PDB file of C-alpha atoms in Angstrom:
ATOM      1  CA  MET A 256      25.782   1.124  22.894  1.00 33.00           C
ATOM      2  CA  VAL A 257      25.855   1.191  18.941  1.00 37.00           C
ATOM      3  CA  HIS A 258      25.555  -1.634  16.962  1.00 40.00           C
ATOM      4  CA  GLN A 259      28.784  -2.308  14.674  1.00 47.00           C
ATOM      5  CA  ASP A 260      25.940  -2.563  11.687  1.00 47.00           C
ATOM      6  CA  GLN A 261      24.319   0.381  12.872  1.00 44.00           C
ATOM      7  CA  GLY A 262      24.338   2.902   9.915  1.00 47.00           C
ATOM      8  CA  LYS A 263      24.574   0.496   6.943  1.00 52.00           C
ATOM      9  CA  LEU A 264      22.162  -0.365   4.677  1.00 57.00           C
ATOM     10  CA  VAL A 265      20.457  -3.783   5.024  1.00 58.00           C
ATOM     11  CA  GLN A 266      21.347  -4.626   1.780  1.00 58.00           C
ATOM     12  CA  VAL A 267      25.025  -4.742   2.863  1.00 56.00           C
ATOM     13  CA  VAL A 268      24.157  -6.445   6.328  1.00 55.00           C
ATOM     14  CA  ALA A 269      22.517  -9.123   4.457  1.00 55.00           C
ATOM     15  CA  ALA A 270      25.433  -9.283   1.641  1.00 56.00           C
ATOM     16  CA  ASP A 271      27.461 -10.600   4.691  1.00 53.00           C
ATOM     17  CA  VAL A 272      28.564 -14.664   3.683  1.00 46.00           C
ATOM     18  CA  GLY A 273      29.289 -15.266   7.601  1.00 55.00           C
ATOM     19  CA  LEU A 274      25.722 -13.865   8.667  1.00 61.00           C
ATOM     20  CA  VAL A 275      23.865 -16.771   9.940  1.00 62.00           C
ATOM     21  CA  ALA A 276      20.856 -14.740  12.078  1.00 65.00           C
ATOM     22  CA  PRO A 277      20.073 -10.905  11.885  1.00 65.00           C
ATOM     23  CA  PRO A 278      21.803  -8.302  13.964  1.00 68.00           C
ATOM     24  CA  SER A 279      20.176  -8.807  17.298  1.00 69.00           C
ATOM     25  CA  ARG A 280      18.735  -4.727  16.826  1.00 68.00           C
ATOM     26  CA  TYR A 281      16.721  -6.571  13.719  1.00 67.00           C
ATOM     27  CA  VAL A 282      14.930  -9.194  16.067  1.00 71.00           C
ATOM     28  CA  LEU A 283      11.616  -8.699  17.218  1.00 65.00           C
ATOM     29  CA  SER A 284      10.058  -9.732  19.964  1.00 69.00           C
ATOM     30  CA  LYS A 285       8.655 -13.434  20.527  1.00 71.00           C
ATOM     31  CA  GLU A 286       5.442 -12.151  20.577  1.00 68.00           C
ATOM     32  CA  ASN A 287       5.522 -10.372  17.606  1.00 73.00           C
ATOM     33  CA  ARG A 288       7.411 -12.484  15.227  1.00 72.00           C
ATOM     34  CA  PRO A 289       5.898 -13.722  12.337  1.00 78.00           C
ATOM     35  CA  THR A 290       4.121 -17.335  12.278  1.00 66.00           C
ATOM     36  CA  THR A 291       2.189 -19.086   9.710  1.00 51.00           C
ATOM     37  CA  VAL A 292      -1.216 -19.096  10.196  1.00 48.00           C
ATOM     38  CA  ALA A 293      -3.463 -22.189   9.149  1.00 38.00           C
ATOM     39  CA  GLN A 294      -6.179 -19.765   7.981  1.00 44.00           C
ATOM     40  CA  GLN A 295      -4.407 -18.498   5.328  1.00 49.00           C
ATOM     41  CA  ALA A 296      -5.291 -21.228   2.860  1.00 45.00           C
ATOM     42  CA  LYS A 297      -9.268 -20.588   3.316  1.00 56.00           C
ATOM     43  CA  LEU A 298      -8.707 -17.103   2.361  1.00 73.00           C
ATOM     44  CA  VAL A 299      -8.695 -15.501  -1.514  1.00 85.00           C
ATOM     45  CA  ILE A 300      -7.656 -11.300  -2.038  1.00 91.00           C
ATOM     46  CA  PRO A 301     -10.350 -10.265  -3.858  1.00 93.00           C
ATOM     47  CA  ILE A 302      -9.901  -9.340  -7.977  1.00 95.00           C
ATOM     48  CA  VAL A 303     -11.226  -6.863  -9.812  1.00 96.00           C
ATOM     49  CA  ASP A 304     -10.906  -6.178 -13.528  1.00 96.00           C
ATOM     50  CA  VAL A 305     -10.518  -2.373 -13.836  1.00 94.00           C
ATOM     51  CA  SER A 306     -11.296  -1.861 -17.424  1.00 93.00           C
ATOM     52  CA  ARG A 307     -15.284  -3.365 -16.780  1.00 93.00           C
ATOM     53  CA  LEU A 308     -15.407  -0.649 -13.781  1.00 91.00           C
ATOM     54  CA  ALA A 309     -16.349   2.199 -16.458  1.00 85.00           C
ATOM     55  CA  MET A 310     -19.404   0.004 -18.214  1.00 86.00           C
ATOM     56  CA  PRO A 311     -21.967   1.466 -16.627  1.00 80.00           C
ATOM     57  CA  ASP A 312     -23.679  -1.901 -16.612  1.00 82.00           C
ATOM     58  CA  ASP A 313     -21.412  -3.992 -14.990  1.00 87.00           C
ATOM     59  CA  VAL A 314     -22.803  -4.112 -11.590  1.00 90.00           C
ATOM     60  CA  GLU A 315     -21.248  -7.526 -11.102  1.00 93.00           C
ATOM     61  CA  GLU A 316     -17.638  -5.764 -11.343  1.00 94.00           C
ATOM     62  CA  ALA A 317     -18.706  -3.148  -9.232  1.00 93.00           C
ATOM     63  CA  ALA A 318     -20.243  -5.560  -6.685  1.00 93.00           C
ATOM     64  CA  LYS A 319     -16.931  -7.311  -6.496  1.00 94.00           C
ATOM     65  CA  LEU A 320     -14.972  -3.664  -6.220  1.00 95.00           C
ATOM     66  CA  ARG A 321     -18.036  -3.244  -3.328  1.00 93.00           C
ATOM     67  CA  SER A 322     -17.185  -6.285  -1.553  1.00 94.00           C
ATOM     68  CA  ALA A 323     -13.041  -5.894  -1.709  1.00 95.00           C
ATOM     69  CA  LEU A 324     -13.463  -2.384  -0.173  1.00 94.00           C
ATOM     70  CA  GLN A 325     -15.705  -3.057   2.261  1.00 90.00           C
ATOM     71  CA  SER A 326     -14.269  -6.575   3.351  1.00 91.00           C
ATOM     72  CA  TRP A 327     -10.149  -5.943   2.599  1.00 95.00           C
ATOM     73  CA  GLY A 328      -9.631  -2.572   1.600  1.00 94.00           C
ATOM     74  CA  LEU A 329      -7.035  -3.707  -0.520  1.00 94.00           C
ATOM     75  CA  PHE A 330      -7.654  -5.736  -4.074  1.00 95.00           C
ATOM     76  CA  VAL A 331      -5.839  -7.473  -7.084  1.00 96.00           C
ATOM     77  CA  VAL A 332      -6.164  -5.121 -10.443  1.00 96.00           C
ATOM     78  CA  THR A 333      -6.551  -6.879 -13.598  1.00 95.00           C
ATOM     79  CA  GLY A 334      -7.385  -5.438 -17.028  1.00 94.00           C
ATOM     80  CA  HIS A 335      -4.818  -2.461 -15.931  1.00 95.00           C
ATOM     81  CA  GLY A 336      -3.864  -1.768 -19.582  1.00 93.00           C
ATOM     82  CA  MET A 337      -0.193  -2.208 -19.298  1.00 95.00           C
ATOM     83  CA  SER A 338       1.614  -4.872 -21.148  1.00 94.00           C
ATOM     84  CA  LYS A 339       3.227  -7.695 -19.558  1.00 93.00           C
ATOM     85  CA  GLU A 340       6.777  -6.579 -21.298  1.00 94.00           C
ATOM     86  CA  PHE A 341       6.817  -3.638 -20.123  1.00 94.00           C
ATOM     87  CA  LEU A 342       5.887  -4.353 -16.394  1.00 93.00           C
ATOM     88  CA  ASP A 343       8.468  -6.814 -16.556  1.00 92.00           C
ATOM     89  CA  GLU A 344      11.015  -4.000 -18.150  1.00 91.00           C
ATOM     90  CA  ILE A 345       9.880  -2.020 -14.812  1.00 91.00           C
ATOM     91  CA  LEU A 346      10.719  -5.060 -12.549  1.00 90.00           C
ATOM     92  CA  GLU A 347      14.168  -5.458 -14.074  1.00 89.00           C
ATOM     93  CA  ALA A 348      14.913  -1.886 -13.904  1.00 87.00           C
ATOM     94  CA  THR A 349      14.224  -2.139 -10.626  1.00 85.00           C
ATOM     95  CA  ARG A 350      15.898  -5.322  -9.493  1.00 84.00           C
ATOM     96  CA  LYS A 351      19.085  -3.898 -11.411  1.00 83.00           C
ATOM     97  CA  PHE A 352      18.917  -0.679  -9.521  1.00 82.00           C
ATOM     98  CA  PHE A 353      19.394  -1.980  -6.161  1.00 80.00           C
ATOM     99  CA  HIS A 354      22.926  -3.796  -7.605  1.00 79.00           C
ATOM    100  CA  LEU A 355      24.014  -0.413  -9.344  1.00 78.00           C
ATOM    101  CA  PRO A 356      26.460   2.284  -7.741  1.00 75.00           C
ATOM    102  CA  LEU A 357      24.269   5.312  -6.411  1.00 67.00           C
ATOM    103  CA  GLU A 358      26.055   7.921  -8.957  1.00 67.00           C
ATOM    104  CA  GLU A 359      24.351   4.696 -11.609  1.00 68.00           C
ATOM    105  CA  LYS A 360      20.807   4.460  -9.804  1.00 67.00           C
ATOM    106  CA  GLN A 361      20.061   8.392 -10.671  1.00 64.00           C
ATOM    107  CA  LYS A 362      19.935   7.790 -14.330  1.00 62.00           C
ATOM    108  CA  CYS A 363      16.872   4.990 -14.193  1.00 74.00           C
ATOM    109  CA  ARG A 364      14.251   7.670 -14.409  1.00 73.00           C
ATOM    110  CA  ASP A 365      12.784   7.847 -17.846  1.00 77.00           C
ATOM    111  CA  LEU A 366      11.250   4.506 -17.595  1.00 81.00           C
ATOM    112  CA  LEU A 367       9.868   5.097 -14.284  1.00 85.00           C
ATOM    113  CA  HIS A 368       7.929   8.139 -15.438  1.00 85.00           C
ATOM    114  CA  GLU A 369       6.027   6.069 -17.960  1.00 88.00           C
ATOM    115  CA  TYR A 370       5.256   3.940 -15.161  1.00 91.00           C
ATOM    116  CA  THR A 371       4.075   6.959 -13.204  1.00 90.00           C
ATOM    117  CA  LEU A 372       1.834   8.121 -16.222  1.00 89.00           C
ATOM    118  CA  GLU A 373       0.625   4.729 -16.469  1.00 93.00           C
ATOM    119  CA  SER A 374       0.117   3.684 -12.873  1.00 93.00           C
ATOM    120  CA  GLY A 375      -1.769   7.279 -12.847  1.00 91.00           C
ATOM    121  CA  ARG A 376      -4.072   6.561 -15.219  1.00 92.00           C
ATOM    122  CA  VAL A 377      -5.267   3.059 -13.080  1.00 94.00           C
ATOM    123  CA  THR A 378      -5.937   5.573 -10.238  1.00 94.00           C
ATOM    124  CA  MET A 379      -8.095   8.046 -11.666  1.00 93.00           C
ATOM    125  CA  ASP A 380     -10.064   4.940 -13.375  1.00 94.00           C
ATOM    126  CA  VAL A 381     -10.432   3.092  -9.465  1.00 96.00           C
ATOM    127  CA  LEU A 382     -11.292   6.463  -7.843  1.00 95.00           C
ATOM    128  CA  LYS A 383     -13.767   7.414 -10.678  1.00 95.00           C
ATOM    129  CA  ALA A 384     -15.473   3.527  -9.862  1.00 95.00           C
ATOM    130  CA  MET A 385     -15.139   4.328  -5.805  1.00 96.00           C
ATOM    131  CA  ALA A 386     -16.947   7.209  -6.161  1.00 95.00           C
ATOM    132  CA  LYS A 387     -19.490   5.706  -8.394  1.00 94.00           C
ATOM    133  CA  LEU A 388     -20.116   3.108  -5.473  1.00 94.00           C
ATOM    134  CA  LEU A 389     -21.543   5.523  -3.288  1.00 94.00           C
ATOM    135  CA  ASN A 390     -23.759   7.183  -5.985  1.00 93.00           C
ATOM    136  CA  GLN A 391     -21.864  10.181  -6.574  1.00 95.00           C
ATOM    137  CA  GLU A 392     -20.110  11.599  -9.951  1.00 94.00           C
ATOM    138  CA  GLU A 393     -17.224  10.363 -11.245  1.00 93.00           C
ATOM    139  CA  GLY A 394     -14.898  13.557 -10.001  1.00 93.00           C
ATOM    140  CA  PHE A 395     -15.962  13.105  -6.380  1.00 94.00           C
ATOM    141  CA  PHE A 396     -12.456  12.114  -4.538  1.00 93.00           C
ATOM    142  CA  ILE A 397     -10.725  13.657  -7.174  1.00 91.00           C
ATOM    143  CA  ASN A 398     -11.835  16.836  -7.045  1.00 90.00           C
ATOM    144  CA  MET A 399     -11.623  16.299  -3.007  1.00 86.00           C
ATOM    145  CA  VAL A 400      -8.055  15.383  -2.901  1.00 84.00           C
ATOM    146  CA  GLY A 401      -6.778  17.509  -6.094  1.00 78.00           C
ATOM    147  CA  GLU A 402      -6.370  16.992 -10.083  1.00 71.00           C
ATOM    148  CA  ARG A 403      -2.582  17.655  -9.113  1.00 76.00           C
ATOM    149  CA  PHE A 404      -2.428  15.661  -6.076  1.00 78.00           C
ATOM    150  CA  LYS A 405       1.214  14.304  -5.110  1.00 82.00           C
ATOM    151  CA  SER A 406       2.628  11.097  -6.359  1.00 87.00           C
ATOM    152  CA  TYR A 407       5.652   9.295  -5.423  1.00 87.00           C
ATOM    153  CA  SER A 408       7.513   6.176  -6.167  1.00 89.00           C
ATOM    154  CA  ARG A 409       8.855   3.722  -3.345  1.00 89.00           C
ATOM    155  CA  PHE A 410      11.515   0.660  -4.386  1.00 87.00           C
ATOM    156  CA  THR A 411      12.160  -1.637  -1.951  1.00 89.00           C
ATOM    157  CA  TYR A 412      14.363  -4.080  -1.466  1.00 88.00           C
ATOM    158  CA  TYR A 413      14.307  -7.136   0.719  1.00 87.00           C
ATOM    159  CA  PRO A 414      17.348  -9.392   0.740  1.00 86.00           C
ATOM    160  CA  PRO A 415      17.390 -13.310   1.733  1.00 85.00           C
ATOM    161  CA  CYS A 416      17.424 -13.497   5.566  1.00 83.00           C
ATOM    162  CA  PRO A 417      18.839 -16.290   7.081  1.00 81.00           C
ATOM    163  CA  ARG A 418      16.115 -16.059   9.961  1.00 83.00           C
ATOM    164  CA  PRO A 419      13.280 -14.957   8.617  1.00 80.00           C
ATOM    165  CA  ASP A 420      11.072 -15.911  11.542  1.00 79.00           C
ATOM    166  CA  LEU A 421      12.772 -13.545  13.451  1.00 81.00           C
ATOM    167  CA  VAL A 422      11.979 -10.500  11.460  1.00 81.00           C
ATOM    168  CA  ASN A 423       9.694  -8.469   9.441  1.00 82.00           C
ATOM    169  CA  GLY A 424      10.691  -7.146   6.016  1.00 87.00           C
ATOM    170  CA  LEU A 425       8.720  -4.486   6.700  1.00 89.00           C
ATOM    171  CA  LYS A 426       6.832  -3.688  10.267  1.00 91.00           C
ATOM    172  CA  PRO A 427       3.039  -3.607  10.218  1.00 93.00           C
ATOM    173  CA  HIS A 428       1.484  -0.896   9.267  1.00 94.00           C
ATOM    174  CA  THR A 429      -1.334   1.359   7.449  1.00 95.00           C
ATOM    175  CA  ASP A 430      -0.726   3.637   4.545  1.00 95.00           C
ATOM    176  CA  ASN A 431      -1.664   7.209   4.860  1.00 91.00           C
ATOM    177  CA  SER A 432      -2.071   7.647   0.808  1.00 94.00           C
ATOM    178  CA  VAL A 433      -5.325   7.944  -0.684  1.00 95.00           C
ATOM    179  CA  ILE A 434      -4.345   5.167  -3.173  1.00 95.00           C
ATOM    180  CA  THR A 435      -1.626   2.636  -2.905  1.00 96.00           C
ATOM    181  CA  LEU A 436      -0.774   1.069  -6.399  1.00 97.00           C
ATOM    182  CA  LEU A 437       2.093  -1.788  -5.792  1.00 95.00           C
ATOM    183  CA  LEU A 438       3.835  -3.622  -8.537  1.00 95.00           C
ATOM    184  CA  MET A 439       5.274  -6.779  -6.671  1.00 94.00           C
ATOM    185  CA  ASP A 440       7.690  -9.688  -7.357  1.00 93.00           C
ATOM    186  CA  LYS A 441       6.801 -12.209  -9.755  1.00 92.00           C
ATOM    187  CA  ASP A 442       8.080 -14.804  -8.087  1.00 92.00           C
ATOM    188  CA  VAL A 443       8.561 -14.170  -4.565  1.00 91.00           C
ATOM    189  CA  SER A 444       5.688 -13.377  -2.234  1.00 90.00           C
ATOM    190  CA  GLY A 445       5.740 -11.615   1.135  1.00 91.00           C
ATOM    191  CA  LEU A 446       2.945  -8.934   1.505  1.00 94.00           C
ATOM    192  CA  GLN A 447       0.476  -9.797   4.703  1.00 92.00           C
ATOM    193  CA  VAL A 448      -2.515  -8.131   5.181  1.00 94.00           C
ATOM    194  CA  LEU A 449      -4.348  -8.421   8.829  1.00 92.00           C
ATOM    195  CA  LYS A 450      -7.824 -10.015   8.093  1.00 91.00           C
ATOM    196  CA  ASP A 451     -10.648 -10.985  10.789  1.00 88.00           C
ATOM    197  CA  GLY A 452      -7.104 -11.059  13.055  1.00 87.00           C
ATOM    198  CA  HIS A 453      -5.192 -13.185  10.648  1.00 86.00           C
ATOM    199  CA  TRP A 454      -2.040 -12.186   8.833  1.00 90.00           C
ATOM    200  CA  VAL A 455      -3.058 -13.102   5.210  1.00 90.00           C
ATOM    201  CA  ASP A 456      -0.573 -13.946   2.499  1.00 91.00           C
ATOM    202  CA  VAL A 457      -0.750 -12.197  -0.718  1.00 93.00           C
ATOM    203  CA  PRO A 458       0.293 -14.299  -3.383  1.00 91.00           C
ATOM    204  CA  VAL A 459       2.720 -13.274  -6.390  1.00 92.00           C
ATOM    205  CA  LEU A 460       0.386 -11.405  -8.824  1.00 93.00           C
ATOM    206  CA  GLY A 461       2.322 -12.044 -12.443  1.00 91.00           C
ATOM    207  CA  ASN A 462       1.760  -9.405 -14.166  1.00 92.00           C
ATOM    208  CA  ASP A 463      -1.247  -7.657 -12.000  1.00 95.00           C
ATOM    209  CA  LEU A 464      -1.646  -5.071  -9.483  1.00 96.00           C
ATOM    210  CA  LEU A 465      -2.673  -4.516  -6.392  1.00 97.00           C
ATOM    211  CA  VAL A 466      -4.598  -1.670  -4.727  1.00 97.00           C
ATOM    212  CA  VAL A 467      -4.381  -0.665  -1.379  1.00 97.00           C
ATOM    213  CA  VAL A 468      -6.494   1.614   0.433  1.00 96.00           C
ATOM    214  CA  GLY A 469      -5.184   4.535   2.113  1.00 96.00           C
ATOM    215  CA  GLU A 470      -5.927   7.010   5.679  1.00 95.00           C
ATOM    216  CA  GLY A 471      -6.361   9.641   3.026  1.00 94.00           C
ATOM    217  CA  MET A 472      -9.421   7.870   1.444  1.00 95.00           C
ATOM    218  CA  GLU A 473     -10.380   6.703   5.001  1.00 95.00           C
ATOM    219  CA  ILE A 474     -10.955  10.023   5.904  1.00 94.00           C
ATOM    220  CA  VAL A 475     -12.653  11.473   2.983  1.00 94.00           C
ATOM    221  CA  SER A 476     -14.997   8.568   2.589  1.00 95.00           C
ATOM    222  CA  ASN A 477     -16.002   8.879   6.252  1.00 94.00           C
ATOM    223  CA  ALA A 478     -14.298   5.421   6.921  1.00 93.00           C
ATOM    224  CA  ILE A 479     -16.723   3.829   4.575  1.00 94.00           C
ATOM    225  CA  PHE A 480     -13.593   2.850   2.814  1.00 95.00           C
ATOM    226  CA  LYS A 481     -10.977   1.534   5.527  1.00 93.00           C
ATOM    227  CA  ALA A 482      -6.878   1.305   5.113  1.00 95.00           C
ATOM    228  CA  PRO A 483      -5.687  -2.245   6.215  1.00 96.00           C
ATOM    229  CA  TRP A 484      -2.921  -2.999   7.987  1.00 96.00           C
ATOM    230  CA  HIS A 485      -0.254  -5.346   5.955  1.00 95.00           C
ATOM    231  CA  ARG A 486       3.078  -5.920   6.605  1.00 94.00           C
ATOM    232  CA  VAL A 487       6.508  -8.041   4.817  1.00 93.00           C
ATOM    233  CA  VAL A 488       7.574 -10.764   5.695  1.00 91.00           C
ATOM    234  CA  THR A 489      11.443 -12.337   4.468  1.00 88.00           C
ATOM    235  CA  SER A 490      12.616 -15.539   2.628  1.00 88.00           C
ATOM    236  CA  ALA A 491      15.298 -17.470   3.880  1.00 85.00           C
ATOM    237  CA  ASN A 492      17.057 -17.504   0.422  1.00 87.00           C
ATOM    238  CA  LYS A 493      15.408 -15.252  -2.247  1.00 90.00           C
ATOM    239  CA  GLU A 494      15.961 -11.493  -2.561  1.00 89.00           C
ATOM    240  CA  ARG A 495      12.016 -10.009  -3.134  1.00 90.00           C
ATOM    241  CA  LEU A 496      11.350  -6.406  -4.833  1.00 90.00           C
ATOM    242  CA  SER A 497       8.243  -4.258  -4.899  1.00 93.00           C
ATOM    243  CA  LEU A 498       7.331  -0.614  -6.531  1.00 93.00           C
ATOM    244  CA  ALA A 499       4.512   1.488  -5.102  1.00 94.00           C
ATOM    245  CA  MET A 500       3.448   4.347  -5.960  1.00 95.00           C
ATOM    246  CA  PHE A 501       1.869   6.163  -2.981  1.00 95.00           C
ATOM    247  CA  TYR A 502      -0.865   9.073  -4.301  1.00 94.00           C
ATOM    248  CA  GLN A 503      -1.962  11.594  -1.614  1.00 91.00           C
ATOM    249  CA  PRO A 504      -3.668  14.810  -1.551  1.00 89.00           C
ATOM    250  CA  GLU A 505      -2.354  18.207  -2.361  1.00 88.00           C
ATOM    251  CA  PRO A 506      -0.402  18.967   0.788  1.00 88.00           C
ATOM    252  CA  GLU A 507      -2.104  22.384   1.263  1.00 90.00           C
ATOM    253  CA  ARG A 508      -5.497  21.091   1.159  1.00 91.00           C
ATOM    254  CA  ILE A 509      -7.830  20.758   4.164  1.00 92.00           C
ATOM    255  CA  ILE A 510      -9.637  16.966   4.222  1.00 92.00           C
ATOM    256  CA  GLY A 511     -12.057  15.401   6.071  1.00 93.00           C
ATOM    257  CA  PRO A 512     -15.750  13.604   5.797  1.00 93.00           C
ATOM    258  CA  PRO A 513     -17.716  15.200   3.029  1.00 93.00           C
ATOM    259  CA  GLY A 514     -21.475  16.551   3.627  1.00 92.00           C
ATOM    260  CA  VAL A 515     -22.841  14.718   0.994  1.00 94.00           C
ATOM    261  CA  LEU A 516     -21.276  10.955   3.726  1.00 94.00           C
ATOM    262  CA  VAL A 517     -22.117  12.540   6.766  1.00 93.00           C
ATOM    263  CA  HIS A 518     -25.667  12.112   8.338  1.00 91.00           C
ATOM    264  CA  GLU A 519     -27.121  10.819  11.294  1.00 88.00           C
ATOM    265  CA  LYS A 520     -26.927   6.808  11.173  1.00 87.00           C
ATOM    266  CA  ARG A 521     -23.393   8.169  10.062  1.00 89.00           C
ATOM    267  CA  PRO A 522     -21.399  11.224  11.868  1.00 93.00           C
ATOM    268  CA  ALA A 523     -18.502  12.457  10.895  1.00 93.00           C
ATOM    269  CA  MET A 524     -15.681   9.861  11.848  1.00 93.00           C
ATOM    270  CA  PHE A 525     -12.501  12.509  11.629  1.00 93.00           C
ATOM    271  CA  LYS A 526     -11.955  16.045  12.664  1.00 93.00           C
ATOM    272  CA  LYS A 527     -10.713  18.226   9.111  1.00 93.00           C
ATOM    273  CA  CYS A 528      -7.183  18.355   9.008  1.00 91.00           C
ATOM    274  CA  LEU A 529      -4.418  19.561   6.662  1.00 92.00           C
ATOM    275  CA  VAL A 530      -2.766  17.386   4.531  1.00 92.00           C
ATOM    276  CA  GLN A 531       0.996  18.276   5.214  1.00 92.00           C
ATOM    277  CA  THR A 532       0.255  17.476   8.837  1.00 92.00           C
ATOM    278  CA  LEU A 533      -0.503  14.525   7.899  1.00 92.00           C
ATOM    279  CA  ALA A 534       2.372  13.583   6.378  1.00 91.00           C
ATOM    280  CA  ASP A 535       4.862  15.239   8.573  1.00 92.00           C
ATOM    281  CA  GLY A 536       3.267  13.124  11.302  1.00 92.00           C
ATOM    282  CA  TYR A 537       3.146   9.831   9.444  1.00 92.00           C
ATOM    283  CA  TRP A 538       6.740   8.564  10.397  1.00 91.00           C
ATOM    284  CA  ASP A 539       6.429   9.525  13.766  1.00 92.00           C
ATOM    285  CA  ALA A 540       2.776   7.264  13.873  1.00 92.00           C
ATOM    286  CA  PHE A 541       4.791   4.624  11.924  1.00 91.00           C
ATOM    287  CA  ALA A 542       7.726   4.412  14.395  1.00 89.00           C
ATOM    288  CA  ALA A 543       4.891   4.243  17.131  1.00 90.00           C
ATOM    289  CA  GLY A 544       3.043   1.317  15.375  1.00 91.00           C
ATOM    290  CA  ASP A 545       0.143   2.934  15.503  1.00 92.00           C
ATOM    291  CA  ARG A 546      -2.205   4.388  12.121  1.00 93.00           C
ATOM    292  CA  THR A 547      -1.523   8.675  11.887  1.00 92.00           C
ATOM    293  CA  VAL A 548      -5.137   9.513  12.312  1.00 91.00           C
ATOM    294  CA  ASP A 549      -4.718   8.120  15.676  1.00 91.00           C
ATOM    295  CA  PHE A 550      -1.291   9.208  16.419  1.00 90.00           C
ATOM    296  CA  LEU A 551      -2.262  12.385  15.321  1.00 90.00           C
ATOM    297  CA  ASN A 552      -6.037  12.154  17.545  1.00 88.00           C
ATOM    298  CA  VAL A 553      -8.139  12.972  14.386  1.00 89.00           C
ATOM    299  CA  ARG A 554     -10.053  10.324  14.380  1.00 83.00           C
ATOM    300  CA  ILE A 555     -13.728  11.442  15.837  1.00 82.00           C
ATOM    301  CA  ASN A 556     -15.100   7.686  16.802  1.00 58.00           C
ATOM    302  CA  ALA A 557     -12.955   5.017  16.687  1.00 49.00           C
ATOM    303  CA  GLU A 558     -16.101   2.357  17.389  1.00 46.00           C
ATOM    304  CA  ALA A 559     -18.156   2.856  14.632  1.00 43.00           C
ATOM    305  CA  ASP A 560     -18.503   0.153  11.688  1.00 42.00           C
ATOM    306  CA  ALA A 561     -17.589   1.360   7.979  1.00 42.00           C
ATOM    307  CA  GLU A 562     -20.753   0.422   6.333  1.00 41.00           C
ATOM    308  CA  LEU A 563     -21.138   1.491   2.917  1.00 36.00           C
ATOM    309  CA  GLU A 564     -25.012   2.310   2.328  1.00 38.00           C
TER     310      GLU A 564
END
C-alpha cells in the first residue's frame, strides 16, 4: 500500500499543522532511534586554525591536525578567511531558498559561486597540510585526485519534527568525497559523529566551518585518514539548515593507495578503482546502510589499524 505522503517533500509533510508524529514510513525501529548519550559532555570536537597550517614552523597546529584526523576524521576550521558578513549572507540565502517557489530557486547561483571559490581555497589548504603530515610535498593529494577535481554543493533543510526521538534527519553514513566542507546552522545543532561507539553532538559553530574526511581520502591515504560515520538528528520546534561542499576526484581517474604509503607494516588496504564506479555505487551503499568501499568490495584489509607513521 502506498502511503498518502509518498512523493511529498519532507518540508511539505512537516508543514501539516495537524501533524503530531512523523508518518510511519519515517519512524525508525526501536533499536535505531536517536538517544541522548551521557558521554557527549566529556568529548570536544577538535579545532584547527587553517591559517596557521601553511606556516612551516607551526608544529603545534600541525599536531592538532594530525590528532584530529587520527582520532576523529573531522575537525572545526577556524582562520578560513571568510568574513562573518559573507557567511551570514550565505546562510540567509540558504534559508530563503527553501521557502521560495521552485522557479525562484534557480536564481541563487551567483552567491553560491563565490562561496564555492572560497571553499575551494580552504579545501586546497587542508589537502596541502594533510600531505605534509605524511612527509609528502604539498601537491601530493591534489595530484592524485586531479587539480580539476569535482565539487558539488548540497543545501539541506531539516524541518521541525514533532517526535525527534523516533526519526533521523539523515541516517548514519560516511561521505564518498575526498573532503567535505560543511557550513552549519548558527543556532540549531543536529549533526552527530560516531566516536568510540558513542554518538557525539557537533555543537553550533558560529562562523567556523567543519571538515569531514571522506572515503576518497581514506583510499588515497591508504586508511591513514579515515572517514567517520555521522548522522543528523532533528529538533522538535526549530528548523535547521546546512550547506555542504563535497570535493571528489576527477571521475575518470583510477585511485588507490599510492606506492609511497604502502610497505611491509602497512600493506595496501584498498584495491584500485575507478572514481566513477565509487560515485555510482554510493547511493546503493547508503540505502543499504553500508560504506561504499565495503559495499563495492574495494577494501582489502578491514581489520588493519590506521596509525600515522
